[in-house]
Amino acid sequence: MMGFLRRGGRRGHDEDFVAYYAARAGHLRNTAYLLCGDWHLAEDLTQTAFTNLYRAWGRIDRHDVLDQYARRVLLRAFLDERRRPWRREQPTLPGDEALDSITIEHGPEDRQVLKTALLRVPKRRRAVLVLRFWADLSVEQVAEILGCSTGTVKSQTSRGLDDLRSALGGALHDLKTSGGQS
């Protein structure tokens, strides 16, 4: 990501930001979706994260860690959004036609089962699972983003996986045996 750092005043500043946005917005939006389970809210969270990132753009010295910083900004936007009273509403129900579809290795039924189960995991543990297994971050990186110890990340990962297994129930065995057959 160091290629995004150019000198040359405000115009270079904006060009660098636009290039970064074009390259990474889709990935950040997918991460936001996994955190919240709603494409519309994921768009809002992504927009909030990039707005905050733009505000800090001129002060960011290490452009080689932009993805990590952007994920941290996104996660904080997600956690802050859930604290707002007007956001304490029910998410779009699984299977609703308003949801976009995503192609993955498993069939749509498997994807829906996993998504529904992930949404049953408490938000802090869900955030750890998304960052560890979707964003493929290390324990140390997740700890830094969340502002906690590595031990907390490990325990939240373990408990989050237990919660996910519990939420999946008997569907976990079905997912293991149907993987790759769809």
Coordinates of C-alpha atoms in Angstrom, one line a residue:
M1 CA 0.0 0.0 0.0
M2 CA 3.0 2.3 0.1
G3 CA 2.2 3.2 -3.6
F4 CA -0.6 5.4 -2.3
L5 CA 1.8 7.9 -0.6
R6 CA 2.5 10.8 -2.9
R7 CA 3.6 14.3 -2.1
G8 CA 2.1 17.3 -3.9
G9 CA -0.4 19.1 -1.8
R10 CA -4.1 18.7 -1.5
R11 CA -4.6 17.3 -5.0
G12 CA -2.1 14.4 -4.4
H13 CA -3.8 13.9 -1.1
D14 CA -7.1 13.4 -2.7
E15 CA -5.8 11.3 -5.5
D16 CA -4.1 9.0 -3.1
F17 CA -7.3 8.6 -1.1
V18 CA -9.4 8.0 -4.2
A19 CA -7.0 5.3 -5.3
Y20 CA -7.1 3.6 -1.9
Y21 CA -10.9 3.8 -1.8
A22 CA -11.1 2.2 -5.3
A23 CA -8.8 -0.6 -4.4
R24 CA -10.2 -1.5 -1.0
A25 CA -13.8 -0.4 -0.6
G26 CA -15.3 -3.7 -1.7
H27 CA -13.2 -5.7 0.7
L28 CA -14.1 -3.4 3.6
R29 CA -17.8 -3.5 2.7
N30 CA -17.7 -7.3 2.7
T31 CA -16.0 -7.2 6.2
A32 CA -18.7 -4.8 7.4
Y33 CA -21.4 -7.1 6.1
L34 CA -20.0 -10.0 8.0
L35 CA -20.0 -7.9 11.1
C36 CA -23.6 -6.6 10.9
G37 CA -25.4 -9.0 8.5
D38 CA -27.2 -6.3 6.6
W39 CA -25.9 -4.9 3.2
H40 CA -27.5 -1.5 3.8
L41 CA -25.9 -1.1 7.2
A42 CA -22.6 -2.4 5.7
E43 CA -22.7 0.3 3.1
D44 CA -23.3 2.9 5.8
L45 CA -20.5 1.6 8.0
T46 CA -18.1 1.5 5.0
Q47 CA -19.0 5.1 4.2
T48 CA -18.5 6.1 7.8
A49 CA -15.2 4.3 8.0
F50 CA -13.9 6.0 4.7
T51 CA -15.2 9.4 5.9
N52 CA -13.2 9.0 9.1
L53 CA -10.2 7.7 7.2
Y54 CA -10.3 10.7 4.9
R55 CA -10.3 13.1 7.8
A56 CA -7.2 11.4 9.2
W57 CA -5.6 10.8 5.8
G58 CA -3.1 13.7 6.0
R59 CA -1.9 12.6 9.4
I60 CA -1.3 9.0 8.5
D61 CA 2.4 8.5 8.3
R62 CA 2.5 4.7 7.7
H63 CA 0.6 4.0 4.5
D64 CA 1.9 0.5 4.6
V65 CA -0.6 -0.4 7.3
L66 CA -3.7 1.3 5.8
D67 CA -5.8 -1.9 5.7
Q68 CA -5.2 -2.6 9.4
Y69 CA -6.1 1.0 10.2
A70 CA -9.2 1.0 8.0
R71 CA -10.4 -2.2 9.6
R72 CA -10.0 -0.6 13.1
V73 CA -12.0 2.4 12.0
L74 CA -14.7 0.1 10.5
L75 CA -14.9 -2.0 13.7
R76 CA -15.2 1.1 15.8
A77 CA -18.0 2.4 13.5
F78 CA -19.7 -0.9 13.9
L79 CA -19.5 -0.9 17.7
D80 CA -20.6 2.7 17.9
E81 CA -23.5 2.2 15.5
R82 CA -24.9 -0.5 17.7
R83 CA -24.9 1.8 20.7
R84 CA -27.1 4.3 19.0
P85 CA -30.8 4.0 20.2
W86 CA -32.3 4.3 16.7
R87 CA -30.2 1.3 15.6
R88 CA -31.7 -1.1 18.1
E89 CA -33.9 -2.5 15.5
Q90 CA -34.2 -6.0 14.0
P91 CA -31.8 -6.7 11.1
T92 CA -33.2 -7.7 7.7
L93 CA -34.5 -11.2 8.2
P94 CA -32.5 -14.1 6.6
G95 CA -34.0 -15.0 3.3
D96 CA -35.4 -11.6 2.6
E97 CA -35.3 -10.6 -1.1
A98 CA -33.6 -7.3 -0.1
L99 CA -30.4 -9.2 0.7
D100 CA -27.8 -9.4 -2.0
S101 CA -26.5 -12.9 -2.9
I102 CA -22.8 -13.9 -2.7
T103 CA -21.3 -16.8 -4.4
I104 CA -19.2 -19.1 -2.2
E105 CA -18.1 -22.7 -2.4
H106 CA -21.1 -24.0 -0.4
G107 CA -24.6 -23.7 -1.7
P108 CA -26.9 -20.9 -0.8
E109 CA -28.5 -22.9 1.9
D110 CA -25.2 -23.5 3.6
R111 CA -24.3 -19.8 3.4
Q112 CA -27.6 -18.8 4.9
V113 CA -27.2 -21.3 7.8
L114 CA -23.7 -19.9 8.5
K115 CA -24.8 -16.3 8.3
T116 CA -27.8 -16.8 10.6
A117 CA -25.6 -18.7 13.1
L118 CA -22.9 -15.9 13.0
L119 CA -25.5 -13.3 13.7
R120 CA -26.4 -15.2 16.9
V121 CA -22.9 -14.8 18.2
P122 CA -22.5 -11.8 20.6
K123 CA -21.1 -8.8 18.7
R124 CA -17.7 -8.6 20.3
R125 CA -17.1 -12.3 19.7
R126 CA -18.5 -12.0 16.2
A127 CA -16.1 -9.1 15.6
V128 CA -13.2 -11.3 16.7
L129 CA -14.3 -14.2 14.5
V130 CA -14.7 -12.0 11.5
L131 CA -11.3 -10.3 12.0
R132 CA -9.5 -13.6 12.7
F133 CA -11.1 -15.9 10.0
W134 CA -12.6 -13.6 7.4
A135 CA -9.9 -10.8 7.4
D136 CA -7.2 -13.4 8.2
L137 CA -5.6 -11.3 10.9
S138 CA -3.3 -12.6 13.6
V139 CA -4.2 -12.6 17.2
E140 CA -1.8 -9.7 17.8
Q141 CA -3.4 -7.6 15.0
V142 CA -6.9 -8.3 16.3
A143 CA -5.8 -7.4 19.9
E144 CA -4.4 -4.1 18.6
I145 CA -7.6 -3.2 16.6
L146 CA -9.8 -4.0 19.6
G147 CA -7.5 -2.5 22.1
C148 CA -7.3 -5.6 24.3
S149 CA -4.8 -8.3 25.2
T150 CA -3.9 -11.2 23.0
G151 CA -5.3 -13.5 25.8
T152 CA -8.7 -11.7 25.5
V153 CA -8.6 -12.3 21.7
K154 CA -7.9 -16.0 22.2
S155 CA -10.6 -16.4 24.8
Q156 CA -13.1 -14.5 22.7
T157 CA -12.2 -16.6 19.7
S158 CA -12.7 -19.8 21.6
R159 CA -16.0 -18.7 23.1
G160 CA -17.1 -17.2 19.8
L161 CA -16.4 -20.6 18.1
D162 CA -18.3 -22.4 20.8
D163 CA -21.2 -19.9 20.4
L164 CA -21.1 -20.5 16.6
R165 CA -21.1 -24.3 17.0
S166 CA -24.0 -24.0 19.4
A167 CA -25.9 -21.8 17.1
L168 CA -25.3 -24.2 14.2
G169 CA -26.4 -27.2 16.2
G170 CA -27.0 -30.2 14.0
A171 CA -26.3 -28.1 10.9
L172 CA -22.6 -28.2 11.7
H173 CA -22.4 -31.9 10.7
D174 CA -24.4 -31.2 7.5
L175 CA -22.0 -28.4 6.5
K176 CA -19.0 -30.7 7.1
T177 CA -20.4 -33.5 5.0
S178 CA -21.8 -31.3 2.2
G179 CA -18.7 -29.1 1.7
G180 CA -17.5 -29.0 -1.8
Q181 CA -20.5 -31.1 -3.1
S182 CA -22.6 -28.1 -4.0

